[in-house]
Amino acid sequence: MPLLVLALSLATLLQGKDTPAAPPVKVSVYYESLCGDSARFFTQQLYPVWKDLKDIIELDVNSYGKSTNTPDGDGYKFQCQHGPRECKGNMMLTCAKKHVSNQDKFMAFSNCVMKQLRGAEAGDQCAREVGVDFCPIKECLKSIEGQRLQHEVGVKQAALHPTLYYVPWILINDGFSRSQLSRAQANLREVVCQAYTGVPPAQCHLQDL
């Protein structure tokens, strides 16, 4: 390589060293613990893509979906699309989000639960498999704390525009469109990599191998 070209290449690399990193792509997902479409998206798209691209993703997962809640004393009662077992599963995942501080372990736990599609019944086993302490999650699930946390997810979801009418509901950088929803369900990796404004990491090209 000529010396001038080599010098220019080194200068470019040094300049790039001080360039601020591009902001991560925010991926927001609203899903249900016993929904087949939610399970497919979580286990086949969200979890594997997040594992590969977590350095450029700001993740926001919310287990609520087509649920409703009403005040009940100091807490709340919930009704869910797939019945009481789903309400319990949703709340368990919400409790895990609060009490599992390591995001890698939280996502591994959630992926295990969604893969089994048994809601809260899979909690203890999945916690053991991924090395998560299930005790605080279990206590949260049985308490007013869990009800209040789940209510907060419902309030957050109710503020979405447009209003959720399908599960899983997927937003990229807080934006929603029907075409983006379809694309994200089929190829989340491509959607995230196209939305990223920095230099795409090598994992963006895995699908091309």
Short mmCIF file of N, CA, C and O in Angstrom, two decimals, residues 109-200:
data_model
loop_
_atom_site.label_atom_id
_atom_site.label_comp_id
_atom_site.label_asym_id
_atom_site.label_seq_id
_atom_site.Cartn_x
_atom_site.Cartn_y
_atom_site.Cartn_z
N PHE A 109 -34.70 -15.36 30.85
CA PHE A 109 -35.85 -15.86 31.62
C PHE A 109 -37.14 -15.67 30.83
O PHE A 109 -37.95 -16.60 30.70
N SER A 110 -37.35 -14.48 30.29
CA SER A 110 -38.57 -14.19 29.54
C SER A 110 -38.68 -15.07 28.30
O SER A 110 -39.76 -15.57 27.97
N ASN A 111 -37.56 -15.27 27.62
CA ASN A 111 -37.56 -16.12 26.43
C ASN A 111 -37.95 -17.56 26.79
O ASN A 111 -38.72 -18.20 26.07
N CYS A 112 -37.42 -18.05 27.90
CA CYS A 112 -37.74 -19.41 28.36
C CYS A 112 -39.24 -19.52 28.66
O CYS A 112 -39.90 -20.48 28.25
N VAL A 113 -39.78 -18.52 29.35
CA VAL A 113 -41.21 -18.53 29.69
C VAL A 113 -42.06 -18.49 28.43
O VAL A 113 -43.03 -19.25 28.29
N MET A 114 -41.70 -17.63 27.49
CA MET A 114 -42.50 -17.50 26.27
C MET A 114 -42.38 -18.75 25.39
O MET A 114 -43.33 -19.14 24.71
N LYS A 115 -41.23 -19.38 25.41
CA LYS A 115 -41.04 -20.60 24.62
C LYS A 115 -41.96 -21.72 25.12
O LYS A 115 -42.52 -22.48 24.33
N GLN A 116 -42.13 -21.79 26.44
CA GLN A 116 -42.97 -22.85 27.00
C GLN A 116 -44.45 -22.54 26.88
O GLN A 116 -45.28 -23.46 26.90
N LEU A 117 -44.79 -21.27 26.80
CA LEU A 117 -46.18 -20.83 26.64
C LEU A 117 -47.08 -21.41 27.75
O LEU A 117 -48.19 -21.85 27.50
N ARG A 118 -46.55 -21.40 28.98
CA ARG A 118 -47.32 -21.86 30.14
C ARG A 118 -47.48 -20.76 31.18
O ARG A 118 -47.92 -21.02 32.30
N GLY A 119 -47.08 -19.54 30.83
CA GLY A 119 -47.22 -18.43 31.75
C GLY A 119 -46.44 -18.63 33.04
O GLY A 119 -45.30 -19.11 33.05
N ALA A 120 -47.08 -18.30 34.16
CA ALA A 120 -46.41 -18.35 35.46
C ALA A 120 -46.01 -19.77 35.86
O ALA A 120 -45.10 -19.96 36.68
N GLU A 121 -46.64 -20.77 35.27
CA GLU A 121 -46.32 -22.16 35.59
C GLU A 121 -44.88 -22.50 35.19
O GLU A 121 -44.30 -23.45 35.70
N ALA A 122 -44.32 -21.75 34.26
CA ALA A 122 -42.95 -22.01 33.81
C ALA A 122 -41.93 -21.20 34.58
O ALA A 122 -40.72 -21.37 34.38
N GLY A 123 -42.38 -20.34 35.49
CA GLY A 123 -41.48 -19.40 36.15
C GLY A 123 -40.36 -20.02 36.94
O GLY A 123 -39.18 -19.69 36.74
N ASP A 124 -40.68 -20.93 37.83
CA ASP A 124 -39.67 -21.52 38.70
C ASP A 124 -38.64 -22.29 37.89
O ASP A 124 -37.42 -22.16 38.11
N GLN A 125 -39.11 -23.10 36.95
CA GLN A 125 -38.19 -23.89 36.13
C GLN A 125 -37.28 -22.98 35.29
O GLN A 125 -36.06 -23.20 35.23
N CYS A 126 -37.85 -21.96 34.66
CA CYS A 126 -37.05 -21.07 33.82
C CYS A 126 -36.05 -20.28 34.65
O CYS A 126 -34.93 -20.03 34.21
N ALA A 127 -36.44 -19.89 35.86
CA ALA A 127 -35.51 -19.18 36.74
C ALA A 127 -34.30 -20.04 37.05
O ALA A 127 -33.15 -19.56 37.03
N ARG A 128 -34.54 -21.32 37.34
CA ARG A 128 -33.43 -22.24 37.63
C ARG A 128 -32.54 -22.40 36.40
O ARG A 128 -31.31 -22.43 36.51
N GLU A 129 -33.15 -22.51 35.23
CA GLU A 129 -32.39 -22.76 34.01
C GLU A 129 -31.45 -21.60 33.67
O GLU A 129 -30.35 -21.82 33.16
N VAL A 130 -31.87 -20.38 33.93
CA VAL A 130 -31.06 -19.22 33.52
C VAL A 130 -30.33 -18.57 34.69
O VAL A 130 -29.62 -17.58 34.51
N GLY A 131 -30.47 -19.11 35.90
CA GLY A 131 -29.75 -18.59 37.04
C GLY A 131 -30.33 -17.33 37.64
O GLY A 131 -29.59 -16.43 38.05
N VAL A 132 -31.66 -17.27 37.70
CA VAL A 132 -32.36 -16.12 38.28
C VAL A 132 -32.96 -16.53 39.61
O VAL A 132 -33.50 -17.64 39.75
N ASP A 133 -32.89 -15.64 40.60
CA ASP A 133 -33.53 -15.88 41.90
C ASP A 133 -35.03 -15.64 41.73
O ASP A 133 -35.48 -14.51 41.48
N PHE A 134 -35.82 -16.70 41.87
CA PHE A 134 -37.25 -16.60 41.63
C PHE A 134 -38.01 -16.05 42.84
O PHE A 134 -39.16 -15.61 42.70
N CYS A 135 -37.39 -16.05 44.01
CA CYS A 135 -38.11 -15.65 45.23
C CYS A 135 -38.70 -14.24 45.17
O CYS A 135 -39.88 -14.05 45.46
N PRO A 136 -37.92 -13.20 44.79
CA PRO A 136 -38.53 -11.87 44.74
C PRO A 136 -39.60 -11.74 43.66
O PRO A 136 -40.56 -10.99 43.83
N ILE A 137 -39.46 -12.49 42.58
CA ILE A 137 -40.47 -12.47 41.53
C ILE A 137 -41.76 -13.08 42.05
O ILE A 137 -42.86 -12.55 41.86
N LYS A 138 -41.61 -14.20 42.75
CA LYS A 138 -42.77 -14.89 43.31
C LYS A 138 -43.49 -14.03 44.35
O LYS A 138 -44.73 -13.96 44.37
N GLU A 139 -42.72 -13.37 45.21
CA GLU A 139 -43.32 -12.51 46.23
C GLU A 139 -44.05 -11.33 45.58
O GLU A 139 -45.14 -10.96 46.01
N CYS A 140 -43.45 -10.76 44.56
CA CYS A 140 -44.07 -9.66 43.83
C CYS A 140 -45.37 -10.11 43.18
O CYS A 140 -46.39 -9.41 43.23
N LEU A 141 -45.35 -11.30 42.60
CA LEU A 141 -46.52 -11.85 41.90
C LEU A 141 -47.70 -12.03 42.85
O LEU A 141 -48.86 -11.86 42.46
N LYS A 142 -47.42 -12.36 44.11
CA LYS A 142 -48.48 -12.62 45.08
C LYS A 142 -48.95 -11.36 45.81
O LYS A 142 -49.86 -11.44 46.63
N SER A 143 -48.34 -10.22 45.50
CA SER A 143 -48.56 -9.04 46.33
C SER A 143 -49.23 -7.90 45.58
O SER A 143 -49.39 -7.93 44.36
N ILE A 144 -49.57 -6.87 46.35
CA ILE A 144 -50.09 -5.63 45.78
C ILE A 144 -49.05 -4.99 44.87
O ILE A 144 -49.39 -4.34 43.88
N GLU A 145 -47.78 -5.20 45.19
CA GLU A 145 -46.71 -4.65 44.34
C GLU A 145 -46.88 -5.08 42.89
O GLU A 145 -46.83 -4.26 41.97
N GLY A 146 -47.11 -6.38 42.69
CA GLY A 146 -47.27 -6.90 41.34
C GLY A 146 -48.48 -6.28 40.63
O GLY A 146 -48.42 -5.94 39.44
N GLN A 147 -49.57 -6.13 41.37
CA GLN A 147 -50.78 -5.54 40.78
C GLN A 147 -50.54 -4.09 40.37
O GLN A 147 -50.98 -3.65 39.30
N ARG A 148 -49.84 -3.35 41.22
CA ARG A 148 -49.57 -1.94 40.90
C ARG A 148 -48.61 -1.80 39.72
O ARG A 148 -48.77 -0.93 38.86
N LEU A 149 -47.59 -2.66 39.70
CA LEU A 149 -46.67 -2.64 38.56
C LEU A 149 -47.40 -2.95 37.26
O LEU A 149 -47.18 -2.31 36.23
N GLN A 150 -48.29 -3.94 37.31
CA GLN A 150 -49.04 -4.32 36.12
C GLN A 150 -49.99 -3.20 35.69
O GLN A 150 -50.16 -2.94 34.50
N HIS A 151 -50.60 -2.55 36.65
CA HIS A 151 -51.46 -1.40 36.35
C HIS A 151 -50.66 -0.30 35.64
O HIS A 151 -51.16 0.32 34.68
N GLU A 152 -49.44 -0.06 36.09
CA GLU A 152 -48.60 0.96 35.48
C GLU A 152 -48.31 0.64 34.01
O GLU A 152 -48.26 1.53 33.17
N VAL A 153 -48.12 -0.65 33.71
CA VAL A 153 -47.91 -1.05 32.32
C VAL A 153 -49.17 -0.74 31.50
O VAL A 153 -49.10 -0.26 30.37
N GLY A 154 -50.35 -1.00 32.10
CA GLY A 154 -51.60 -0.70 31.42
C GLY A 154 -51.76 0.78 31.13
O GLY A 154 -52.22 1.17 30.05
N VAL A 155 -51.38 1.62 32.09
CA VAL A 155 -51.47 3.08 31.90
C VAL A 155 -50.51 3.51 30.78
O VAL A 155 -50.86 4.32 29.90
N LYS A 156 -49.32 2.96 30.80
CA LYS A 156 -48.32 3.26 29.76
C LYS A 156 -48.83 2.84 28.38
O LYS A 156 -48.73 3.60 27.41
N GLN A 157 -49.40 1.66 28.30
CA GLN A 157 -49.91 1.16 27.03
C GLN A 157 -51.10 1.99 26.53
O GLN A 157 -51.23 2.25 25.33
N ALA A 158 -51.95 2.41 27.45
CA ALA A 158 -53.14 3.19 27.08
C ALA A 158 -52.77 4.53 26.45
O ALA A 158 -53.57 5.13 25.73
N ALA A 159 -51.56 5.02 26.72
CA ALA A 159 -51.12 6.30 26.18
C ALA A 159 -50.56 6.19 24.76
O ALA A 159 -50.22 7.20 24.14
N LEU A 160 -50.46 4.97 24.25
CA LEU A 160 -49.91 4.79 22.91
C LEU A 160 -50.83 5.39 21.85
O LEU A 160 -52.05 5.37 21.97
N HIS A 161 -50.21 5.89 20.81
CA HIS A 161 -50.98 6.38 19.65
C HIS A 161 -50.28 5.90 18.39
O HIS A 161 -49.11 6.21 18.19
N PRO A 162 -50.98 5.14 17.54
CA PRO A 162 -52.37 4.71 17.69
C PRO A 162 -52.54 3.67 18.81
O PRO A 162 -51.56 3.10 19.28
N THR A 163 -53.79 3.45 19.17
CA THR A 163 -54.12 2.50 20.22
C THR A 163 -53.81 1.07 19.77
O THR A 163 -54.08 0.70 18.63
N LEU A 164 -53.26 0.29 20.68
CA LEU A 164 -52.96 -1.11 20.38
C LEU A 164 -54.21 -1.88 19.95
O LEU A 164 -55.23 -1.81 20.62
N TYR A 165 -54.13 -2.56 18.82
CA TYR A 165 -55.24 -3.40 18.38
C TYR A 165 -54.77 -4.79 17.97
O TYR A 165 -55.56 -5.63 17.51
N TYR A 166 -53.49 -5.06 18.14
CA TYR A 166 -52.90 -6.34 17.74
C TYR A 166 -51.76 -6.65 18.69
O TYR A 166 -51.13 -5.75 19.24
N VAL A 167 -51.51 -7.94 18.90
CA VAL A 167 -50.42 -8.36 19.77
C VAL A 167 -49.59 -9.42 19.03
O VAL A 167 -50.18 -10.36 18.48
N PRO A 168 -48.27 -9.28 18.97
CA PRO A 168 -47.44 -8.27 19.61
C PRO A 168 -47.50 -6.93 18.88
O PRO A 168 -47.59 -6.89 17.66
N TRP A 169 -47.44 -5.86 19.64
CA TRP A 169 -47.46 -4.50 19.14
C TRP A 169 -46.03 -3.97 19.21
O TRP A 169 -45.42 -3.97 20.27
N ILE A 170 -45.47 -3.58 18.07
CA ILE A 170 -44.04 -3.28 17.98
C ILE A 170 -43.83 -1.85 17.50
O ILE A 170 -44.37 -1.46 16.45
N LEU A 171 -43.06 -1.10 18.26
CA LEU A 171 -42.71 0.26 17.87
C LEU A 171 -41.19 0.36 17.73
O LEU A 171 -40.44 -0.26 18.50
N ILE A 172 -40.75 1.13 16.76
CA ILE A 172 -39.33 1.40 16.55
C ILE A 172 -39.10 2.89 16.75
O ILE A 172 -39.71 3.71 16.06
N ASN A 173 -38.24 3.22 17.70
CA ASN A 173 -37.99 4.63 18.05
C ASN A 173 -39.29 5.36 18.33
O ASN A 173 -39.50 6.51 17.90
N ASP A 174 -40.18 4.68 19.06
CA ASP A 174 -41.48 5.22 19.48
C ASP A 174 -42.43 5.48 18.32
O ASP A 174 -43.49 6.10 18.52
N GLY A 175 -42.10 5.01 17.14
CA GLY A 175 -42.98 5.19 15.99
C GLY A 175 -43.64 3.89 15.59
O GLY A 175 -43.07 2.80 15.75
N PHE A 176 -44.87 3.99 15.06
CA PHE A 176 -45.61 2.79 14.66
C PHE A 176 -46.20 2.98 13.26
O PHE A 176 -46.66 4.07 12.90
N SER A 177 -46.16 1.91 12.48
CA SER A 177 -46.92 1.83 11.24
C SER A 177 -47.24 0.37 10.99
O SER A 177 -46.55 -0.53 11.48
N ARG A 178 -48.31 0.12 10.24
CA ARG A 178 -48.70 -1.26 9.96
C ARG A 178 -47.62 -1.98 9.17
O ARG A 178 -47.33 -3.16 9.41
N SER A 179 -47.02 -1.30 8.21
CA SER A 179 -45.99 -1.95 7.39
C SER A 179 -44.78 -2.30 8.24
O SER A 179 -44.18 -3.37 8.10
N GLN A 180 -44.40 -1.39 9.16
CA GLN A 180 -43.27 -1.66 10.05
C GLN A 180 -43.57 -2.83 10.97
O GLN A 180 -42.70 -3.66 11.25
N LEU A 181 -44.82 -2.91 11.47
CA LEU A 181 -45.22 -4.04 12.32
C LEU A 181 -45.04 -5.36 11.58
O LEU A 181 -44.47 -6.31 12.13
N SER A 182 -45.48 -5.41 10.34
CA SER A 182 -45.34 -6.64 9.55
C SER A 182 -43.88 -6.97 9.30
O SER A 182 -43.45 -8.12 9.42
N ARG A 183 -43.10 -5.96 8.95
CA ARG A 183 -41.68 -6.18 8.67
C ARG A 183 -40.93 -6.64 9.92
O ARG A 183 -40.08 -7.52 9.86
N ALA A 184 -41.26 -6.04 11.05
CA ALA A 184 -40.57 -6.40 12.29
C ALA A 184 -40.87 -7.83 12.70
O ALA A 184 -39.99 -8.53 13.23
N GLN A 185 -42.11 -8.27 12.49
CA GLN A 185 -42.45 -9.66 12.83
C GLN A 185 -41.72 -10.65 11.94
O GLN A 185 -41.39 -11.76 12.37
N ALA A 186 -41.47 -10.26 10.69
CA ALA A 186 -40.83 -11.16 9.74
C ALA A 186 -39.31 -11.09 9.80
O ALA A 186 -38.61 -12.09 9.62
N ASN A 187 -38.76 -9.89 10.06
CA ASN A 187 -37.31 -9.70 10.01
C ASN A 187 -36.91 -8.50 10.87
O ASN A 187 -36.58 -7.44 10.36
N LEU A 188 -36.94 -8.69 12.17
CA LEU A 188 -36.61 -7.59 13.09
C LEU A 188 -35.18 -7.13 12.91
O LEU A 188 -34.88 -5.94 13.04
N ARG A 189 -34.29 -8.04 12.60
CA ARG A 189 -32.87 -7.67 12.41
C ARG A 189 -32.74 -6.60 11.33
O ARG A 189 -32.06 -5.59 11.52
N GLU A 190 -33.40 -6.80 10.23
CA GLU A 190 -33.34 -5.85 9.12
C GLU A 190 -33.92 -4.50 9.53
O GLU A 190 -33.37 -3.45 9.21
N VAL A 191 -35.05 -4.52 10.23
CA VAL A 191 -35.69 -3.28 10.66
C VAL A 191 -34.77 -2.49 11.59
O VAL A 191 -34.60 -1.27 11.44
N VAL A 192 -34.17 -3.17 12.56
CA VAL A 192 -33.28 -2.50 13.51
C VAL A 192 -32.05 -1.94 12.79
O VAL A 192 -31.66 -0.78 13.00
N CYS A 193 -31.45 -2.75 11.94
CA CYS A 193 -30.22 -2.32 11.26
C CYS A 193 -30.48 -1.15 10.31
O CYS A 193 -29.64 -0.26 10.18
N GLN A 194 -31.62 -1.13 9.67
CA GLN A 194 -31.95 -0.02 8.79
C GLN A 194 -32.25 1.25 9.58
O GLN A 194 -32.01 2.37 9.11
N ALA A 195 -32.78 1.10 10.80
CA ALA A 195 -33.10 2.26 11.63
C ALA A 195 -31.86 2.84 12.31
O ALA A 195 -31.87 4.00 12.73
N TYR A 196 -30.81 2.04 12.44
CA TYR A 196 -29.60 2.50 13.13
C TYR A 196 -28.85 3.50 12.27
O TYR A 196 -28.60 3.26 11.09
N THR A 197 -28.49 4.63 12.84
CA THR A 197 -27.86 5.71 12.07
C THR A 197 -26.33 5.65 12.09
O THR A 197 -25.68 6.46 11.43
N GLY A 198 -25.78 4.70 12.85
CA GLY A 198 -24.33 4.55 12.87
C GLY A 198 -23.87 3.51 11.86
O GLY A 198 -24.62 3.06 11.00
N VAL A 199 -22.60 3.13 11.99
CA VAL A 199 -22.06 2.07 11.13
C VAL A 199 -22.65 0.75 11.59
O VAL A 199 -22.49 0.36 12.75
N PRO A 200 -23.36 0.03 10.71
CA PRO A 200 -24.00 -1.23 11.13
C PRO A 200 -22.97 -2.24 11.61
O PRO A 200 -21.94 -2.45 10.96
#
